[in-house]
CSV table of C-alpha atoms in Angstrom, one decimal:
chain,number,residue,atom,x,y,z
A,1,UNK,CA,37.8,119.1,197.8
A,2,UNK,CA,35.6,116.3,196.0
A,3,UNK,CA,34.7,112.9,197.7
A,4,UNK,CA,36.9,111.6,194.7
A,5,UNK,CA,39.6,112.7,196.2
A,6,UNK,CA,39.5,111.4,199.5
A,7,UNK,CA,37.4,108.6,198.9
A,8,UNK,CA,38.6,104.7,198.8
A,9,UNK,CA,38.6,103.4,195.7
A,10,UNK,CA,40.0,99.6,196.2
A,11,UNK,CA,36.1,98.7,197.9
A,12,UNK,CA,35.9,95.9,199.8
A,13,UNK,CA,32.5,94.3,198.7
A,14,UNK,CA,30.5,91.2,198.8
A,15,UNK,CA,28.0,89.6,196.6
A,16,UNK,CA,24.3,89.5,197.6
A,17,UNK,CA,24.7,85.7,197.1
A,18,UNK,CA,26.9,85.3,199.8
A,19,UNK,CA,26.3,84.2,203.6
A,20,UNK,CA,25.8,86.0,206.6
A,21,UNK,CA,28.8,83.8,207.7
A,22,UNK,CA,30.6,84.9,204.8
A,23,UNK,CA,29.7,88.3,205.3
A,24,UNK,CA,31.3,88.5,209.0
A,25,UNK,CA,34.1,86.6,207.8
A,26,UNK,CA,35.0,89.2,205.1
A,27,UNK,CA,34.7,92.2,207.6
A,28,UNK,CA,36.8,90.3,210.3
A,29,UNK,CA,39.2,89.8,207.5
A,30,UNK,CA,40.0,92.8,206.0
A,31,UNK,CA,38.8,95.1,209.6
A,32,UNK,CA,35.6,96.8,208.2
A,33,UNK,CA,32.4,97.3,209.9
A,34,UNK,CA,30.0,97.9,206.3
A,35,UNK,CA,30.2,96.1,203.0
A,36,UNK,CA,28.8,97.3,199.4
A,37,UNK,CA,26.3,94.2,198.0
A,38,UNK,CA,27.1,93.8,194.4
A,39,UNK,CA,25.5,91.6,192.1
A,40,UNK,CA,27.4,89.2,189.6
A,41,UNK,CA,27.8,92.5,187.2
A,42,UNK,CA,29.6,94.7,189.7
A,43,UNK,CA,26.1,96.5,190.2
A,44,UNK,CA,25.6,98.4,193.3
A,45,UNK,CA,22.1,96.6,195.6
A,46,UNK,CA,22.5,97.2,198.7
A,47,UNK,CA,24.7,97.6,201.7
A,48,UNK,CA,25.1,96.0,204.8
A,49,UNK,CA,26.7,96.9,208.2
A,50,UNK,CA,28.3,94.7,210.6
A,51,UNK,CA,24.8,95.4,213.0
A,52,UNK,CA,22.5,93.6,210.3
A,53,UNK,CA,25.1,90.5,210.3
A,54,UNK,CA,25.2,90.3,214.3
A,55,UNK,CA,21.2,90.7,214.5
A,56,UNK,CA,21.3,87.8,211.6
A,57,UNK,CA,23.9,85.7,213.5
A,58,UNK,CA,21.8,86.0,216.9
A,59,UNK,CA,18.5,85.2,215.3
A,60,UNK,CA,20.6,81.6,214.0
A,61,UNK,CA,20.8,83.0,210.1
A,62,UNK,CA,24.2,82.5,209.7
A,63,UNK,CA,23.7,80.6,205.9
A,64,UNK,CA,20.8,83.5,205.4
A,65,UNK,CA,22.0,84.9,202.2
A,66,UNK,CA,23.4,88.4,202.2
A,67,UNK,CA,20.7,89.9,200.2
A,68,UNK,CA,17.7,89.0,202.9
A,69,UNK,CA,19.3,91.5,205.2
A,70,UNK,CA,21.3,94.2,203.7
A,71,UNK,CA,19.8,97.6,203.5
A,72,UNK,CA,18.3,98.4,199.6
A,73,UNK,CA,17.3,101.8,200.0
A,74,UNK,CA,20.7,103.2,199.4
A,75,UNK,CA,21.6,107.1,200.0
A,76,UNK,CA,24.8,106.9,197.6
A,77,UNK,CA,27.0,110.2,196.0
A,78,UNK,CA,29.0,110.7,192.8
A,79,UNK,CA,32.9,111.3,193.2
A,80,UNK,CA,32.2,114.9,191.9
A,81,UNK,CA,29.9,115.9,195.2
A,82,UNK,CA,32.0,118.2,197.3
A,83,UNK,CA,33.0,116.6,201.3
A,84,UNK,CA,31.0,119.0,202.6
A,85,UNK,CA,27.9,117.6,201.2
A,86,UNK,CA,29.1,114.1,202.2
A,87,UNK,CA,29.1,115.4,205.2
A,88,UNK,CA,25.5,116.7,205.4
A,89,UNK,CA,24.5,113.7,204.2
A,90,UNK,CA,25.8,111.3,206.2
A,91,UNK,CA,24.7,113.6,209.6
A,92,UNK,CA,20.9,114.2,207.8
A,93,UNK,CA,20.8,109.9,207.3
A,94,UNK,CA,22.9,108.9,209.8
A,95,UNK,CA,25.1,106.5,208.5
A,96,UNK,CA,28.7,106.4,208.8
A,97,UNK,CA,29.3,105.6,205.1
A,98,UNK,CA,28.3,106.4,201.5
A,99,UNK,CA,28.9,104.4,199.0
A,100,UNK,CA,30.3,106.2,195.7
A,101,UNK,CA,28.7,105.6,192.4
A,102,UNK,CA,29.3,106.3,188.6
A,103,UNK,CA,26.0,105.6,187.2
A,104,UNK,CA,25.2,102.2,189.0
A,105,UNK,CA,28.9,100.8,189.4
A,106,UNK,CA,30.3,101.1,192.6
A,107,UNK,CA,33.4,103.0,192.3
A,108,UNK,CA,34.2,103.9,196.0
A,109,UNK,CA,33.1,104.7,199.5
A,110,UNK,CA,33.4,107.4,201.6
A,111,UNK,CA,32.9,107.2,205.6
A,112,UNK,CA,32.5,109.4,208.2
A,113,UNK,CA,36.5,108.8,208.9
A,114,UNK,CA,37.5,109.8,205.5
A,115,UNK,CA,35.4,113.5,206.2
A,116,UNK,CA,36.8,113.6,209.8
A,117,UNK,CA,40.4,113.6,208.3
A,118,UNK,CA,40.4,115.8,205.4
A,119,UNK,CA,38.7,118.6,207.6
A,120,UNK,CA,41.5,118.2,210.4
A,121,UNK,CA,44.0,118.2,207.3
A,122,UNK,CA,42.5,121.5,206.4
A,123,UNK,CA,42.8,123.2,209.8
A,124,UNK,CA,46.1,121.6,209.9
A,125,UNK,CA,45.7,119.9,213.0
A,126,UNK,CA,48.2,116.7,211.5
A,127,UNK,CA,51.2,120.0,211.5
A,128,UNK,CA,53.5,121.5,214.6
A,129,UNK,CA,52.7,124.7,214.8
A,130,UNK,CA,50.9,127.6,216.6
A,131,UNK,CA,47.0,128.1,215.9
A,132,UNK,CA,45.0,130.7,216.6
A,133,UNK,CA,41.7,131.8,216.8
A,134,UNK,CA,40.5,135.7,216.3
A,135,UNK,CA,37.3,137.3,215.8
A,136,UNK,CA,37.2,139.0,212.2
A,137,UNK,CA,34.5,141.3,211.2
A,138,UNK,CA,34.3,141.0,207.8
A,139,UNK,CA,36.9,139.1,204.8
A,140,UNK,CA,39.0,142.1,204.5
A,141,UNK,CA,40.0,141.6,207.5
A,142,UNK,CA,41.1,138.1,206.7
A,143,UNK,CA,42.8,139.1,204.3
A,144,UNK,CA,45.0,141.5,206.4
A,145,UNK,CA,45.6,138.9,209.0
A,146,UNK,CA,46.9,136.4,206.6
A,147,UNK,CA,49.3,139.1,204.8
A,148,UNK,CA,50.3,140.5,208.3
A,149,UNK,CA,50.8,136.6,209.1
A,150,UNK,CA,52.9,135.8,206.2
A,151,UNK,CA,55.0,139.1,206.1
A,152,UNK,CA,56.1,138.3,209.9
A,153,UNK,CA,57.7,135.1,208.5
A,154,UNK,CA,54.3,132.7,208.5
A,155,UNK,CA,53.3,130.1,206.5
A,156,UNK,CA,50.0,129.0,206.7
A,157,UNK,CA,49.1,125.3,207.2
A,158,UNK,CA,45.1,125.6,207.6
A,159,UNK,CA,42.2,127.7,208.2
A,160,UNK,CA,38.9,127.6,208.6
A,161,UNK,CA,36.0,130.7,209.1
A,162,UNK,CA,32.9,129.5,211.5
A,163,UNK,CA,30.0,132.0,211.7
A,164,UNK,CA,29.3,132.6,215.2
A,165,UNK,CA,25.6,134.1,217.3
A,166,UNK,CA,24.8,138.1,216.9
A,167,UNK,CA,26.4,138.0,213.6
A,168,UNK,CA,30.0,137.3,215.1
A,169,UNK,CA,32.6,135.5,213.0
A,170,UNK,CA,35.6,133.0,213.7
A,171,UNK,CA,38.8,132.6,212.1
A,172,UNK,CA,41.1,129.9,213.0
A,173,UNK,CA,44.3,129.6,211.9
A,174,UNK,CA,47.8,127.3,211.5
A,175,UNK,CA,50.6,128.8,211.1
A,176,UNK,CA,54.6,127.3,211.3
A,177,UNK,CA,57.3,129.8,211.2
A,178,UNK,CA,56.5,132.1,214.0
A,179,UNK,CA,56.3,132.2,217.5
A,180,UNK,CA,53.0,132.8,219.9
A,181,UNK,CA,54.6,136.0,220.9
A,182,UNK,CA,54.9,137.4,217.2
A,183,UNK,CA,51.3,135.8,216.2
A,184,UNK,CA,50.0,138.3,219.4
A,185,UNK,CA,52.0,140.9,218.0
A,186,UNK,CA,50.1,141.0,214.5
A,187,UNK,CA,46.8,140.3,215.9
A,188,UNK,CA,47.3,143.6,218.8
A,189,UNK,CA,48.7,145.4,215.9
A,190,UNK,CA,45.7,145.1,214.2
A,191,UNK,CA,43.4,145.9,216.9
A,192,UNK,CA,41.7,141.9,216.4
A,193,UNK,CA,40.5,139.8,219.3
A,194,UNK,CA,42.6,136.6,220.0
A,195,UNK,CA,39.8,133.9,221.7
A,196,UNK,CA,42.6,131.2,222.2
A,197,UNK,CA,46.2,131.1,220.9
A,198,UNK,CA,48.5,127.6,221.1
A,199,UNK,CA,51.8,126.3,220.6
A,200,UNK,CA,51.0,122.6,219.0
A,201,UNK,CA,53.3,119.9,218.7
């Protein structure tokens, strides 16, 4: 999955030649806590985050102009970068946002939110069903699981592998169609390791 894909494209931004005041306004108004700078030519400068507007506000600079205290040294990504390199990115800066550019024109932004959501819609976490969590040795076994899974009248909603200490390797699975009982059944059959094993509604 690309950060195209789950970024948003309708950007609220604001000019560097706006206000502080402005600023807070605009984030008050449309309920965000970050705003792209653009110049007059819709080029990406800066970015500044409802922090930097307070600090500005306390310090009296409400008709300060947007520019003297957003943030210029930008960490931005390209719609074609995978999530999970959003992801890394956003943990290795620590900032909740990226803003999305196609050469220097702001086409989107991607937050922390955006990331949190598409992994959970991976794992299927949004879906009624039962999940479950086995050890697997190596893909083939993966493999297995999911046919033995499907055969028993499963459809799979989500997964996700996590590699584990000592070499030891995670698979967690949504499935709808099939009971705890019968998700026990395939996993005993094939000699696997259940770690947990729910019923979510």
């Amino acid at each position: 999955m690309l950060v195209g894909d789950r970024m948003t494209r309708d950007v609220v931004t604001v000019l560097d030649g706006a206000t502080v005041a402005e600023g807070l306004r605009l984030m008050d108004e449309r309920g965000v806590n970050r705003l792209p700078v653009v110049d007059a030519e819709g080029r990406l400068s800066g970015i500044v985050s409802d922090m930097d507007l307070r600090i500005a506000e306390a310090a009296g600079g409400l008709a300060d102009r947007i520019r003297s205290v957003m943030t210029t040294r930008l960490v931005t990504i390209s719609e074609y970068c995978t999530l999970e390199k959003a992801a890394t990115l956003m943990r290795q800066k620590g900032v909740g946002g990226l803003p999305v550019v196609r050469g220097s024109q702001l086409v989107g932004i991607i937050t922390d939110g955006d990331v949190f959501d598409a992994f959970t819609h991976l794992l299927g976490a949004d879906q009624p069903g039962v999940r479950l969590t086995v050890e697997v040795p190596n893909s083939r076994t993966v493999v297995t699981l999911l046919d033995e899974i499907t055969k028993a009248g499963g459809d799979i909603l989500g997964l996700g592998i996590m590699s584990m200490d000592a070499g030891r390797r995670l698979l967690a699975v949504k499935v709808s169609g099939i009971s705890t009982v019968q998700a026990q059944a395939v996993c005993d059959a094939l000699g696997l390791t259940l770690t947990d094993l729910l019923e979510e509604h």
